[in-house]
Amino acid sequence: MRDFEKATRVLDALKAAEDQPAQLALPILNGLVGLVQGSGEQPLEVEEARSGAFMAICEVGKALHRGQPADQLWSAAIGATERWMSLTK
């Protein structure tokens, strides 16, 4: 699967999970790990964007797991994923 397809799937999953309660959103986020792991085969700028999306998604997951507010974190994760996606077109 190409990076653009991975990023698209991740973005769709994030948008679907954003309005879900933590107990439903966390399994969705956990399922994204394989899609956002790097292969090192892309240009550095793409790998950095992918890494940024991965870290932002992890921050959402940590906040949800701890019962903390995640509204701003969702926006950051979606934005980072959109950036990753834009670089893979």
PDB file of C-alpha atoms in Angstrom:
ATOM      1  CA  MET A   1       0.000   0.000   0.000  1.00  0.00           C
ATOM      2  CA  ARG A   2       1.325   3.414  -0.959  1.00  0.00           C
ATOM      3  CA  ASP A   3       1.818   6.147   1.649  1.00  0.00           C
ATOM      4  CA  PHE A   4      -1.017   8.206   0.178  1.00  0.00           C
ATOM      5  CA  GLU A   5      -3.427   5.302   0.698  1.00  0.00           C
ATOM      6  CA  LYS A   6      -2.140   4.777   4.242  1.00  0.00           C
ATOM      7  CA  ALA A   7      -2.499   8.465   5.086  1.00  0.00           C
ATOM      8  CA  THR A   8      -6.007   8.519   3.627  1.00  0.00           C
ATOM      9  CA  ARG A   9      -7.044   5.543   5.754  1.00  0.00           C
ATOM     10  CA  VAL A  10      -5.526   7.122   8.839  1.00  0.00           C
ATOM     11  CA  LEU A  11      -7.316  10.409   8.197  1.00  0.00           C
ATOM     12  CA  ASP A  12     -10.651   8.659   7.677  1.00  0.00           C
ATOM     13  CA  ALA A  13     -10.197   6.669  10.879  1.00  0.00           C
ATOM     14  CA  LEU A  14      -9.255   9.763  12.887  1.00  0.00           C
ATOM     15  CA  LYS A  15     -12.322  11.628  11.698  1.00  0.00           C
ATOM     16  CA  ALA A  16     -14.527   8.642  12.525  1.00  0.00           C
ATOM     17  CA  ALA A  17     -12.992   8.200  15.978  1.00  0.00           C
ATOM     18  CA  GLU A  18     -12.967  11.880  16.939  1.00  0.00           C
ATOM     19  CA  ASP A  19     -16.606  11.986  18.052  1.00  0.00           C
ATOM     20  CA  GLN A  20     -16.534   8.599  19.779  1.00  0.00           C
ATOM     21  CA  PRO A  21     -16.164   8.028  23.510  1.00  0.00           C
ATOM     22  CA  ALA A  22     -12.676   6.994  24.613  1.00  0.00           C
ATOM     23  CA  GLN A  23     -13.554   3.306  24.960  1.00  0.00           C
ATOM     24  CA  LEU A  24     -14.505   3.217  21.248  1.00  0.00           C
ATOM     25  CA  ALA A  25     -11.861   5.635  19.954  1.00  0.00           C
ATOM     26  CA  LEU A  26      -8.865   3.937  21.577  1.00  0.00           C
ATOM     27  CA  PRO A  27      -9.184   0.643  19.642  1.00  0.00           C
ATOM     28  CA  ILE A  28      -9.477   2.639  16.415  1.00  0.00           C
ATOM     29  CA  LEU A  29      -6.298   4.558  17.246  1.00  0.00           C
ATOM     30  CA  ASN A  30      -4.485   1.358  18.213  1.00  0.00           C
ATOM     31  CA  GLY A  31      -5.418  -0.079  14.832  1.00  0.00           C
ATOM     32  CA  LEU A  32      -3.597   2.756  13.081  1.00  0.00           C
ATOM     33  CA  VAL A  33      -0.151   1.846  14.388  1.00  0.00           C
ATOM     34  CA  GLY A  34       0.709  -0.382  11.434  1.00  0.00           C
ATOM     35  CA  LEU A  35      -0.315   2.301   8.980  1.00  0.00           C
ATOM     36  CA  VAL A  36       1.774   5.088  10.499  1.00  0.00           C
ATOM     37  CA  GLN A  37       4.940   3.125  11.133  1.00  0.00           C
ATOM     38  CA  GLY A  38       7.738   4.246   8.893  1.00  0.00           C
ATOM     39  CA  SER A  39       9.596   2.185   6.365  1.00  0.00           C
ATOM     40  CA  GLY A  40      12.357   4.696   5.701  1.00  0.00           C
ATOM     41  CA  GLU A  41      11.754   4.358   1.978  1.00  0.00           C
ATOM     42  CA  GLN A  42      10.273   7.830   1.445  1.00  0.00           C
ATOM     43  CA  PRO A  43      12.018  11.194   1.151  1.00  0.00           C
ATOM     44  CA  LEU A  44      12.984  12.710   4.491  1.00  0.00           C
ATOM     45  CA  GLU A  45      10.225  15.340   4.353  1.00  0.00           C
ATOM     46  CA  VAL A  46       7.561  12.617   3.938  1.00  0.00           C
ATOM     47  CA  GLU A  47       9.069  10.505   6.724  1.00  0.00           C
ATOM     48  CA  GLU A  48       9.115  13.531   9.040  1.00  0.00           C
ATOM     49  CA  ALA A  49       5.468  14.285   8.264  1.00  0.00           C
ATOM     50  CA  ARG A  50       4.523  10.646   8.835  1.00  0.00           C
ATOM     51  CA  SER A  51       6.440  10.649  12.104  1.00  0.00           C
ATOM     52  CA  GLY A  52       4.673  13.846  13.173  1.00  0.00           C
ATOM     53  CA  ALA A  53       1.297  12.247  12.464  1.00  0.00           C
ATOM     54  CA  PHE A  54       2.321   9.177  14.456  1.00  0.00           C
ATOM     55  CA  MET A  55       3.368  11.262  17.450  1.00  0.00           C
ATOM     56  CA  ALA A  56       0.200  13.378  17.314  1.00  0.00           C
ATOM     57  CA  ILE A  57      -1.956  10.239  17.223  1.00  0.00           C
ATOM     58  CA  CYS A  58      -0.037   8.852  20.206  1.00  0.00           C
ATOM     59  CA  GLU A  59      -0.742  12.060  22.137  1.00  0.00           C
ATOM     60  CA  VAL A  60      -4.479  11.660  21.480  1.00  0.00           C
ATOM     61  CA  GLY A  61      -4.322   8.056  22.637  1.00  0.00           C
ATOM     62  CA  LYS A  62      -2.472   8.960  25.835  1.00  0.00           C
ATOM     63  CA  ALA A  63      -4.957  11.692  26.685  1.00  0.00           C
ATOM     64  CA  LEU A  64      -7.945   9.422  26.066  1.00  0.00           C
ATOM     65  CA  HIS A  65      -6.377   6.626  28.100  1.00  0.00           C
ATOM     66  CA  ARG A  66      -5.825   9.025  31.007  1.00  0.00           C
ATOM     67  CA  GLY A  67      -9.293  10.554  30.748  1.00  0.00           C
ATOM     68  CA  GLN A  68      -7.886  13.960  29.844  1.00  0.00           C
ATOM     69  CA  PRO A  69      -9.379  16.434  27.351  1.00  0.00           C
ATOM     70  CA  ALA A  70      -8.262  15.704  23.797  1.00  0.00           C
ATOM     71  CA  ASP A  71     -10.138  18.249  21.673  1.00  0.00           C
ATOM     72  CA  GLN A  72      -7.041  20.212  20.649  1.00  0.00           C
ATOM     73  CA  LEU A  73      -5.051  17.007  20.230  1.00  0.00           C
ATOM     74  CA  TRP A  74      -7.538  15.619  17.709  1.00  0.00           C
ATOM     75  CA  SER A  75      -7.080  18.751  15.602  1.00  0.00           C
ATOM     76  CA  ALA A  76      -3.311  18.403  15.765  1.00  0.00           C
ATOM     77  CA  ALA A  77      -3.439  14.731  14.775  1.00  0.00           C
ATOM     78  CA  ILE A  78      -5.782  15.405  11.867  1.00  0.00           C
ATOM     79  CA  GLY A  79      -3.671  18.347  10.708  1.00  0.00           C
ATOM     80  CA  ALA A  80      -0.452  16.321  10.899  1.00  0.00           C
ATOM     81  CA  THR A  81      -2.056  13.498   8.941  1.00  0.00           C
ATOM     82  CA  GLU A  82      -3.324  15.914   6.298  1.00  0.00           C
ATOM     83  CA  ARG A  83       0.205  17.290   5.953  1.00  0.00           C
ATOM     84  CA  TRP A  84       1.594  13.762   5.554  1.00  0.00           C
ATOM     85  CA  MET A  85      -1.073  12.985   2.971  1.00  0.00           C
ATOM     86  CA  SER A  86      -0.358  16.175   1.003  1.00  0.00           C
ATOM     87  CA  LEU A  87       3.304  15.230   0.676  1.00  0.00           C
ATOM     88  CA  THR A  88       2.554  11.753  -0.671  1.00  0.00           C
ATOM     89  CA  LYS A  89       0.401  12.762  -3.642  1.00  0.00           C
TER      90      LYS A  89
END
